[in-house]
Coordinates of C-alpha atoms in Angstrom, one line a residue:
Chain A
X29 CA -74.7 72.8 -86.3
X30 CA -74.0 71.3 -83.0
X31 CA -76.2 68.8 -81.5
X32 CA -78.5 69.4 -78.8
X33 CA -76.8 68.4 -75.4
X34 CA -78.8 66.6 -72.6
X35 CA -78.0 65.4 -69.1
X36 CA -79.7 62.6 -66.7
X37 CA -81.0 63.0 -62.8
X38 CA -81.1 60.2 -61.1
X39 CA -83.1 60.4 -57.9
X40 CA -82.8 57.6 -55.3
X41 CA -81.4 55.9 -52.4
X42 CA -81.9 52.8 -53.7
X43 CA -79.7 52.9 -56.6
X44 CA -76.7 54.5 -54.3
X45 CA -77.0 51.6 -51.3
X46 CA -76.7 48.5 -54.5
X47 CA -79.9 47.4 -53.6
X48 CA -81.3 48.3 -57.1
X49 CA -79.3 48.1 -60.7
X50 CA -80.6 51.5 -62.8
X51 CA -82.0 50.2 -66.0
X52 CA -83.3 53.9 -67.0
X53 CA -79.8 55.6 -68.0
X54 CA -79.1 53.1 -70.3
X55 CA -82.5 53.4 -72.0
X56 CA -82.3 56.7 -72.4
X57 CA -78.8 57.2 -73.7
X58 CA -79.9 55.1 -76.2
X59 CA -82.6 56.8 -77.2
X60 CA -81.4 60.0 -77.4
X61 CA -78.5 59.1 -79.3
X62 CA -80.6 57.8 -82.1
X63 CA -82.4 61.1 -82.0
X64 CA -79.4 63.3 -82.4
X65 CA -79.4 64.5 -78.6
X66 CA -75.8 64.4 -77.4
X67 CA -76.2 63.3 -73.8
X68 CA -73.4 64.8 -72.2
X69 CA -73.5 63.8 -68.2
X70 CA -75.7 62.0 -65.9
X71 CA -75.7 62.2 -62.0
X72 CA -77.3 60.0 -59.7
X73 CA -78.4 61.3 -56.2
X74 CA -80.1 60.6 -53.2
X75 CA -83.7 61.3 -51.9
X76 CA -82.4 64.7 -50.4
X77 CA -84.1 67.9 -50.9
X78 CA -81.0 70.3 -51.2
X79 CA -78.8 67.6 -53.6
X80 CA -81.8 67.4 -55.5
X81 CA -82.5 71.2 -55.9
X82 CA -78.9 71.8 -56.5
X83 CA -78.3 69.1 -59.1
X84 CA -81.6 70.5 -61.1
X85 CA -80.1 74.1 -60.8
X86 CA -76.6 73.2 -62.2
X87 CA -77.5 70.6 -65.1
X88 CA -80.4 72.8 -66.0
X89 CA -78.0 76.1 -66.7
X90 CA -75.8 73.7 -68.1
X91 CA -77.6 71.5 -70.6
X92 CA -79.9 71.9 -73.5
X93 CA -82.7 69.0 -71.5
X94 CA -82.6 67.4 -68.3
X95 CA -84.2 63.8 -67.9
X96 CA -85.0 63.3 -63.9
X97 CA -86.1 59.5 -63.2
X98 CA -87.4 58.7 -59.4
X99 CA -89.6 60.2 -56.9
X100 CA -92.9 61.3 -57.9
X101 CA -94.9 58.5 -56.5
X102 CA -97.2 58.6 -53.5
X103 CA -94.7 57.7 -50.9
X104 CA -93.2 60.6 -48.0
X105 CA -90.1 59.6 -49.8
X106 CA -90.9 61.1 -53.4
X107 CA -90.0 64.6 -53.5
X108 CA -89.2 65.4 -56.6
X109 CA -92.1 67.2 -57.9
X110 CA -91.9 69.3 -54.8
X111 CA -87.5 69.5 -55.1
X112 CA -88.5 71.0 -59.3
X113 CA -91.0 73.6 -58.3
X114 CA -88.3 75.2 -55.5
X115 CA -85.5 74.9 -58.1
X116 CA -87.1 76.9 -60.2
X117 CA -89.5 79.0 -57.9
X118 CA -92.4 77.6 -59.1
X119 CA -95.9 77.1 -56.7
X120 CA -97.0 73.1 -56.5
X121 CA -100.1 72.1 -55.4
X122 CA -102.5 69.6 -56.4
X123 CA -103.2 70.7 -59.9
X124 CA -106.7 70.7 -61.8
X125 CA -105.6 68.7 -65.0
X126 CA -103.5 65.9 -63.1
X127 CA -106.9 65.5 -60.1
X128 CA -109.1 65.0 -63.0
X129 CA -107.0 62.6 -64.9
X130 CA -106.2 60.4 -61.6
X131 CA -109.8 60.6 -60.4
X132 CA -111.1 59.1 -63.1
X133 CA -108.7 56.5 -63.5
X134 CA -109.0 55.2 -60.0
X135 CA -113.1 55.2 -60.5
X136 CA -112.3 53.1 -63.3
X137 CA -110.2 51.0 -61.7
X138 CA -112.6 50.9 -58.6
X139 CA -109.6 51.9 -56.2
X140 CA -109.6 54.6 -53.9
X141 CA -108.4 57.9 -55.0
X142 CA -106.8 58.6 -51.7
X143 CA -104.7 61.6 -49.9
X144 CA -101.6 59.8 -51.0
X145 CA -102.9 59.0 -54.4
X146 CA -103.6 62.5 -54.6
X147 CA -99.9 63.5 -54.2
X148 CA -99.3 62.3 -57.3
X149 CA -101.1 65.3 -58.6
X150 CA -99.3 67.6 -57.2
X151 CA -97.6 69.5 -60.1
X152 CA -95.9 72.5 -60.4
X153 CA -97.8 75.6 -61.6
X154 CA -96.0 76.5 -65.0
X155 CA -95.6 73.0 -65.8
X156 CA -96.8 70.7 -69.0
X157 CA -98.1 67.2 -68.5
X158 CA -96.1 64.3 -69.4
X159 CA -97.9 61.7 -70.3
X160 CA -98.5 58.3 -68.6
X161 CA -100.1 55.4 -70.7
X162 CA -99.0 53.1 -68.3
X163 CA -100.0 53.8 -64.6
X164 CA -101.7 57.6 -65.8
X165 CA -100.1 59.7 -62.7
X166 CA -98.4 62.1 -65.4
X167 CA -94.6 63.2 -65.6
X168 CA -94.0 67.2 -66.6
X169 CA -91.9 69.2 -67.7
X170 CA -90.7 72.5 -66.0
X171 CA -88.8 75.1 -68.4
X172 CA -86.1 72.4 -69.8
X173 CA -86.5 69.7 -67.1
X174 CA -88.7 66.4 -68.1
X175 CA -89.8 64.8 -64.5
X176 CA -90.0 60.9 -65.4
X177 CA -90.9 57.9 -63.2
X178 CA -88.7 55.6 -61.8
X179 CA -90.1 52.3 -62.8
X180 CA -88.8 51.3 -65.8
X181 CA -91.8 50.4 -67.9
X182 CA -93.3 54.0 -66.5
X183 CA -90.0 55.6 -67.6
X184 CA -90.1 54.1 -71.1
X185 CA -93.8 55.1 -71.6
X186 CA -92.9 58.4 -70.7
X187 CA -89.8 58.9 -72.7
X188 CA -91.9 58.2 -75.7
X189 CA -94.5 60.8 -74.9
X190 CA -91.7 63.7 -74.7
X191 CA -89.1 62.8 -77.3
X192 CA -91.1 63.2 -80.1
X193 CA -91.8 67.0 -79.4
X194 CA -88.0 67.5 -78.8
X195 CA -86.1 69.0 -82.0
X196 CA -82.9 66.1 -82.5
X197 CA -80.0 67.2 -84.2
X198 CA -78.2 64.8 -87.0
X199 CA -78.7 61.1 -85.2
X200 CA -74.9 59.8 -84.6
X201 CA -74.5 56.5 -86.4
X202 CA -71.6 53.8 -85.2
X203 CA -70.1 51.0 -86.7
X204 CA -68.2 48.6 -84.2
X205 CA -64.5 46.4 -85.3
X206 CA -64.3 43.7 -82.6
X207 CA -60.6 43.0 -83.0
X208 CA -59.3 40.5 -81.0
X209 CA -55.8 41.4 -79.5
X210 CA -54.8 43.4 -76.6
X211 CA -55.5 47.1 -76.7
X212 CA -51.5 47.5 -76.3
X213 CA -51.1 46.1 -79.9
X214 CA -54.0 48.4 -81.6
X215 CA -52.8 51.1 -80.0
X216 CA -50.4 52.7 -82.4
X217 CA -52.3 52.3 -85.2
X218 CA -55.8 53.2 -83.7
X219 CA -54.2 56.8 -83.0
X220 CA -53.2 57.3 -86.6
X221 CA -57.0 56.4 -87.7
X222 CA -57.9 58.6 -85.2
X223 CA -55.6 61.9 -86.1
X224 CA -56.8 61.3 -90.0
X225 CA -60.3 60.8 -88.9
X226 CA -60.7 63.5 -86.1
X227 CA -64.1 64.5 -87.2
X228 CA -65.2 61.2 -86.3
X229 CA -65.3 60.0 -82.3
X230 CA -62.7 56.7 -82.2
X231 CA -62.9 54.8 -79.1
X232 CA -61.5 51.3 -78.2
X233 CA -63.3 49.2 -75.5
X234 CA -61.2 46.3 -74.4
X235 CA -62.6 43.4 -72.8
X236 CA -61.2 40.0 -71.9
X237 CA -63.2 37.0 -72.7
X238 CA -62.3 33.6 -71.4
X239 CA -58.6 34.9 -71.0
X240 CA -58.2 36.5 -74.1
X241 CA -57.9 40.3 -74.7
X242 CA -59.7 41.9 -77.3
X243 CA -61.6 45.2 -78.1
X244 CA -64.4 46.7 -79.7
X245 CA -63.3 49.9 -82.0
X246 CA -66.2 52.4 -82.8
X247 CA -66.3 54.3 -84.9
X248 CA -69.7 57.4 -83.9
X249 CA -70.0 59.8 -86.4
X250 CA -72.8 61.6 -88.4
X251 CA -71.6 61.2 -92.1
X252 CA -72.1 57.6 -93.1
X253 CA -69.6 57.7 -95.6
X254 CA -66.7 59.1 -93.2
X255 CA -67.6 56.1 -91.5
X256 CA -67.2 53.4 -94.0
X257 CA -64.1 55.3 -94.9
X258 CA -62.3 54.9 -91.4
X259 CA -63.8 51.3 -91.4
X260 CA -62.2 50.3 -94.5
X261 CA -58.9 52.0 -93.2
X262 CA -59.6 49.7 -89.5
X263 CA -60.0 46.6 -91.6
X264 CA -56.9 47.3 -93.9
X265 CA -54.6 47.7 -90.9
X266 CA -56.3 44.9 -89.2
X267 CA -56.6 42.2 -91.8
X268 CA -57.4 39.1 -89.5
X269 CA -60.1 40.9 -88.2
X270 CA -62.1 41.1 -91.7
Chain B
X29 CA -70.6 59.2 -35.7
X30 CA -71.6 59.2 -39.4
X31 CA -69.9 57.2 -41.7
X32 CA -66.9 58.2 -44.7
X33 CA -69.2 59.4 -47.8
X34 CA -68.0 59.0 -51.2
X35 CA -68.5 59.6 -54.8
X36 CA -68.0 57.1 -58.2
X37 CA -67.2 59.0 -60.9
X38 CA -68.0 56.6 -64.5
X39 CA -65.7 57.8 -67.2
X40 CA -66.6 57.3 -70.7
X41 CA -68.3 58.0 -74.0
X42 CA -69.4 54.4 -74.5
X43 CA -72.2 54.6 -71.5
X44 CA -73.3 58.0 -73.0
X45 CA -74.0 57.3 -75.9
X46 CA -75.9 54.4 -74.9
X47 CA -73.3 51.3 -76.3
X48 CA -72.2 50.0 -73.0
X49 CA -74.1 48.9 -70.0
X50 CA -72.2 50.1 -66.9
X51 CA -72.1 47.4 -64.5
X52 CA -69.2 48.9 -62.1
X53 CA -71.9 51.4 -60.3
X54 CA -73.8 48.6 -58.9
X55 CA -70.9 46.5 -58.0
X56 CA -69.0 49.9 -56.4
X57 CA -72.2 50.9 -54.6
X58 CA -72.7 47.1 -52.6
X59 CA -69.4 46.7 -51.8
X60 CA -69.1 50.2 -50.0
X61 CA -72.7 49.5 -48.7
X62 CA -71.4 46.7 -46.9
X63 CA -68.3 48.3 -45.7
X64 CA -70.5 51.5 -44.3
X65 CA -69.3 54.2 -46.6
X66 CA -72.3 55.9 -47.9
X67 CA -72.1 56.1 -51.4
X68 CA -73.9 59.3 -51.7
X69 CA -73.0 60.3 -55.6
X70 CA -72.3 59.3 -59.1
X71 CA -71.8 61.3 -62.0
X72 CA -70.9 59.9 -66.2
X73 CA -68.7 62.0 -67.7
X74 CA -67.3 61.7 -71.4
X75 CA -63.7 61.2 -72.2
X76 CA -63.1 65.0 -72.0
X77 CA -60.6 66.6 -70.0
X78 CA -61.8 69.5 -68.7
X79 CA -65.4 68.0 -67.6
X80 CA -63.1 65.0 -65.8
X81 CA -60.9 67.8 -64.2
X82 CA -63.8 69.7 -63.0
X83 CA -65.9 67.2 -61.9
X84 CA -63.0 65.0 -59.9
X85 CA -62.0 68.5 -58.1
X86 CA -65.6 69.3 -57.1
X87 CA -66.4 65.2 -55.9
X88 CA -62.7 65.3 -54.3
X89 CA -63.9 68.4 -52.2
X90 CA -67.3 67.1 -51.4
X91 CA -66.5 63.9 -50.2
X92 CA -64.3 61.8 -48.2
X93 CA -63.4 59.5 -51.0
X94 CA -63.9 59.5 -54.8
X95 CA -63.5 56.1 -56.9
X96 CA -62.9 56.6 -60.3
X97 CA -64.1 54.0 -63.5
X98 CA -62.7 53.8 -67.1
X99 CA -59.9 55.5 -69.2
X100 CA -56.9 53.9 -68.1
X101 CA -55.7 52.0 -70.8
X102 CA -53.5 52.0 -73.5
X103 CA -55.2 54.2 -76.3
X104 CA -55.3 57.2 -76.9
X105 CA -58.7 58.0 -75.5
X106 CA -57.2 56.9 -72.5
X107 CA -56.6 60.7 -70.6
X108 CA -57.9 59.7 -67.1
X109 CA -54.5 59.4 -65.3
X110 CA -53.1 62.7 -66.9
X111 CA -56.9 64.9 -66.2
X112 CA -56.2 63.3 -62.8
X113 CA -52.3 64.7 -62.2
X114 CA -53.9 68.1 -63.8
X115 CA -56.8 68.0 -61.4
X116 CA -54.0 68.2 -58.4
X117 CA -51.7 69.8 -59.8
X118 CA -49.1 66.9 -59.9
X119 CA -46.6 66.0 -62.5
X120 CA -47.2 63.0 -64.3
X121 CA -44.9 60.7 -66.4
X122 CA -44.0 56.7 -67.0
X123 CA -42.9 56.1 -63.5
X124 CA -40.5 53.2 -62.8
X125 CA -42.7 51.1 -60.2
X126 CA -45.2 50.9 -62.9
X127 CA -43.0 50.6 -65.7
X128 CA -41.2 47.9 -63.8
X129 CA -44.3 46.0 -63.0
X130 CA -45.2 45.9 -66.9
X131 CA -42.3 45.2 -68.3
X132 CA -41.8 42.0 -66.4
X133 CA -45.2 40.9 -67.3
X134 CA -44.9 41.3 -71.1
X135 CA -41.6 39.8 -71.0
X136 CA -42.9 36.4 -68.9
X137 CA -46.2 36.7 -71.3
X138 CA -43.3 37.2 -74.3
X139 CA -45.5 39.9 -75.8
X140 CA -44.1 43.3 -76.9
X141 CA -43.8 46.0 -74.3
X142 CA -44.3 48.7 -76.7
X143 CA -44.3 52.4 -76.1
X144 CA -48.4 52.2 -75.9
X145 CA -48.3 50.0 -73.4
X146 CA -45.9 51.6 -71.4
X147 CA -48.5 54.4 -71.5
X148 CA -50.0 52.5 -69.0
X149 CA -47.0 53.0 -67.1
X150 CA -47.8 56.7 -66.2
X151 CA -48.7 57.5 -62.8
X152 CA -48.5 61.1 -60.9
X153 CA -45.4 61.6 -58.7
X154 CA -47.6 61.9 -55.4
X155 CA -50.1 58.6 -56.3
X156 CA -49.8 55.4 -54.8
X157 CA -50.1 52.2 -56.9
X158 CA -53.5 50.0 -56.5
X159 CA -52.7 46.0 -57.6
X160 CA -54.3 45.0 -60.3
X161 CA -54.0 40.9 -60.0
X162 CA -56.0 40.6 -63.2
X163 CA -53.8 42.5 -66.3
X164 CA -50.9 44.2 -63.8
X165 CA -51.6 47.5 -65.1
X166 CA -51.9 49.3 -61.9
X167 CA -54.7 51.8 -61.1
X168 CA -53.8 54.7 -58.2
X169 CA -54.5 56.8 -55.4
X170 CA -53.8 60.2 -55.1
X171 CA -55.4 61.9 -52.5
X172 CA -58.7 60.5 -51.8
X173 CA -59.4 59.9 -54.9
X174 CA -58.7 56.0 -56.4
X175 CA -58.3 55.7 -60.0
X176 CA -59.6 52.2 -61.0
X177 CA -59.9 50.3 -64.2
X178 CA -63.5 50.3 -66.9
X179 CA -63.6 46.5 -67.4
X180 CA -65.7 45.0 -65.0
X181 CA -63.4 42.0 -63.7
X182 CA -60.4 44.4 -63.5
X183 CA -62.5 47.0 -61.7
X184 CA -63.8 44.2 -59.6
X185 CA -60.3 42.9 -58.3
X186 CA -59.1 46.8 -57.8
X187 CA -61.9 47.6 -55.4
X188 CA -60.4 44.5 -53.5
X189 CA -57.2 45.7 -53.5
X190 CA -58.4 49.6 -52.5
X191 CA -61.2 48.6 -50.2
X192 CA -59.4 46.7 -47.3
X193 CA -56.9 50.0 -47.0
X194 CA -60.4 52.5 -46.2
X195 CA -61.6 53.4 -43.2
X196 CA -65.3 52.1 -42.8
X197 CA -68.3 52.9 -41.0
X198 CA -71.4 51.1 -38.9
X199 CA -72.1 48.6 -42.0
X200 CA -75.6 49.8 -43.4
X201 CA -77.9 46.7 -43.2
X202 CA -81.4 46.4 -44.5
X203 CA -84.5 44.2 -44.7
X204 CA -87.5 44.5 -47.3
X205 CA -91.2 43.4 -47.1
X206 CA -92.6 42.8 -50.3
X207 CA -96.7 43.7 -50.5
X208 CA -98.5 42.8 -53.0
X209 CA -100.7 46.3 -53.3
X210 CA -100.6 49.7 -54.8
X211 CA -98.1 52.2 -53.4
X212 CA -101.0 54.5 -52.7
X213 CA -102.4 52.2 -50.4
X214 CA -99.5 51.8 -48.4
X215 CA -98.5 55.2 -48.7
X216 CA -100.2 56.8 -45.6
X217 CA -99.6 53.9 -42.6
X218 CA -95.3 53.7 -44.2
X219 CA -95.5 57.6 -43.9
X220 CA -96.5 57.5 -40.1
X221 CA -94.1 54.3 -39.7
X222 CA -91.5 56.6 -41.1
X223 CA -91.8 59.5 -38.6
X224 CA -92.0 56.6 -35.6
X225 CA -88.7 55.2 -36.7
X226 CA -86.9 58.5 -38.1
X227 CA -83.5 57.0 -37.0
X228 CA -84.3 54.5 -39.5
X229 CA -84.5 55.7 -43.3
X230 CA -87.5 53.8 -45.2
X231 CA -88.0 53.9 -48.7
X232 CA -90.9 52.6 -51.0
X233 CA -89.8 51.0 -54.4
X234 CA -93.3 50.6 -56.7
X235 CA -93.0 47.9 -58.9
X236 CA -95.4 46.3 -61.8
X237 CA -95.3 42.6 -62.2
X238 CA -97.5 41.2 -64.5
X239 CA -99.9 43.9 -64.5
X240 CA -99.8 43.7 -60.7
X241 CA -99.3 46.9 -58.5
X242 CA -96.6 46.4 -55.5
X243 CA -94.1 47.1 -53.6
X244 CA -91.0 46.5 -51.7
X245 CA -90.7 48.9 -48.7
X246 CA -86.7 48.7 -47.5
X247 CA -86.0 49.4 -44.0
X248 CA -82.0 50.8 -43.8
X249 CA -80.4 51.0 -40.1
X250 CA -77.3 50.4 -38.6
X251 CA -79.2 48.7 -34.9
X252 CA -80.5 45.5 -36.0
X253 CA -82.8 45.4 -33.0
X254 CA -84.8 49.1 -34.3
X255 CA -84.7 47.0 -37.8
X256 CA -86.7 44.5 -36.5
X257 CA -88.8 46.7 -34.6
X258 CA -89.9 48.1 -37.7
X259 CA -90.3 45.3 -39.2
X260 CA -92.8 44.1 -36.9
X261 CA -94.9 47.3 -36.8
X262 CA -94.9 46.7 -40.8
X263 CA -96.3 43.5 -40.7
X264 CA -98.9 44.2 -37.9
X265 CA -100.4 47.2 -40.4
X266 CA -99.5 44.2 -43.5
X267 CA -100.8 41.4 -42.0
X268 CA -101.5 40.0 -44.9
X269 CA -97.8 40.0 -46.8
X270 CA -96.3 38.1 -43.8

């Protein structure tokens, strides 16, 4: 059976200007690959209401999840909560569960639980909690969209309150051949492996370091003995590289 | 008048699944920052043809200019050059200004120019060569969409040769104040700052630091002179994060 498929939202200006390197996408690929979730695409938008709702709309009809980081902090420019609700024509408000949660964090804290603290409860109507160890102001999900944070050690926290009630598929395992000749030299051979080995996924990643060329073969499948196989095939046509 | 907009379109498995870090977003996005074209989206796609078909017609359509990373080498997960020709409806096939180009650098190099290199060699009738000063192999242009190289200093040296030949905009410049407090205390003052300076666009990037709440608000313009007098309306309600 196949894998579950996933894609990534990435909400924010900042990460289209260059001012800030995403460290979420790569944390999340990552982890859903060890769970057996095939993620399939990610897009990364600005804060703009109708790109937003759009995005949601497409990825959602197209993909078993959708991961959104960004936006639902206490700022005017976080509107994402608000951008999920109209993509799926749910009501948001400041909701119950999220109030009571915040408002007893910040009296903890001794901070104010202001108007634009209070934002951060606004949550659609048919949504579930996601929850938020970190900073508490919780993520939710909405039908087959997980609303995450943008910071990363929010986004993390969060991650690891959703994935474990996802159902994974078989986790893809990989084994890597670090072969160091030019991609023009492997070339041949690495499309025989791959023809005999088409259940598995064969990719070469070349690199140059300090003037040389090299790549990386991996080998990604889900049957660890298909993948010692095609290794043992790699290392037989590439001898040097043992 | 409002600047070209463009669109980065990351090909390849390897940042799915979570193996590679892409590091040619960030580069991409700065560079075109500076050069005022508004990066305005980026989509990963695996090394599948029909999602790289579909997704370089829709960008191509949205935007003024589409930059393409990864899948142009010699392997044979390499398709990006012929989903490109397919996406236009162009022919493709080795093409003597490419072929030319590799074939005297293998033969001054004295390694083989063999027929998976010259696979490098194919280009669509209508595309223009991009310079690739670090490995030859050139990457293209057809329509507005530029088909660069996956490896970071390759990618790097053809956004120098592509970039120069674009027509830019009003460069986007920004400053930042850092303050040192909770985004939900800053959150209603930047809101009214925000509708004071709507010319200006002002986001609000939280961060944690040692278990610290803060955060940098960005002021983005194209005036200097409204920059600064943002600036100084932040500091006056800030006083303390001068």
């Amino acid at each position: 059976m196949a894998n579950p498929t996933a894609a990534m939202l990435v909400i924010g200006d900042e990460i289209l200007s260059g001012r800030t390197r995403d460290a979420n996408m790569h944390y999340l690929a990552s982890e859903l690959t060890q769970r057996g979730i095939d993620l399939k695409e990610v897009r990364v938008v600005p804060d703009e209401a109708p790109t937003i709702i759009g995005a949601v709309r497409a990825l959602s009809s197209t993909y078993d999840h959708v991961f959104t980081s960004g936006g639902i902090g206490p700022t005017h420019d976080d509107i994402t909560a608000d951008c999920i609700a109209e993509a799926f024509d749910d009501h948001i408000d400041i909701r119950a569960d999220a109030h009571d949660l915040l408002a007893a964090y910040y009296a903890r804290e001794g901070r104010e639980f202001n108007a634009a603290r209070q934002r951060m409860a606004r949550i659609p109507d048919r949504a579930t909690l996601i929850d938020n160890p970190v900073s508490i102001a919780p993520g939710f999900t909405l039908e087959n969209v997980h609303v995450l944070a943008g910071v990363p050690s929010v986004f993390k926290a969060m991650v690891a309150s959703v994935l474990p009630q996802l159902t994974g598929g078989a986790p893809l395992i990989s084994q890597t051949l670090r072969i160091n000749r030019g991609e023009g030299d492997l070339a041949g051979p690495l499309a025989e492996v791959a023809a005999k080995f088409s259940d598995l996924s064969i990719g070469s990643y070349p690199f140059i370091h300090e003037g040389v060329y090299g790549a990386n073969i991996v080998l990604r499948g889900t049957e660890p003995a298909r993948l010692s196989d095609a290794m043992t095939t790699l290392k037989q046509l590439f001898p040097e590289d043992k």
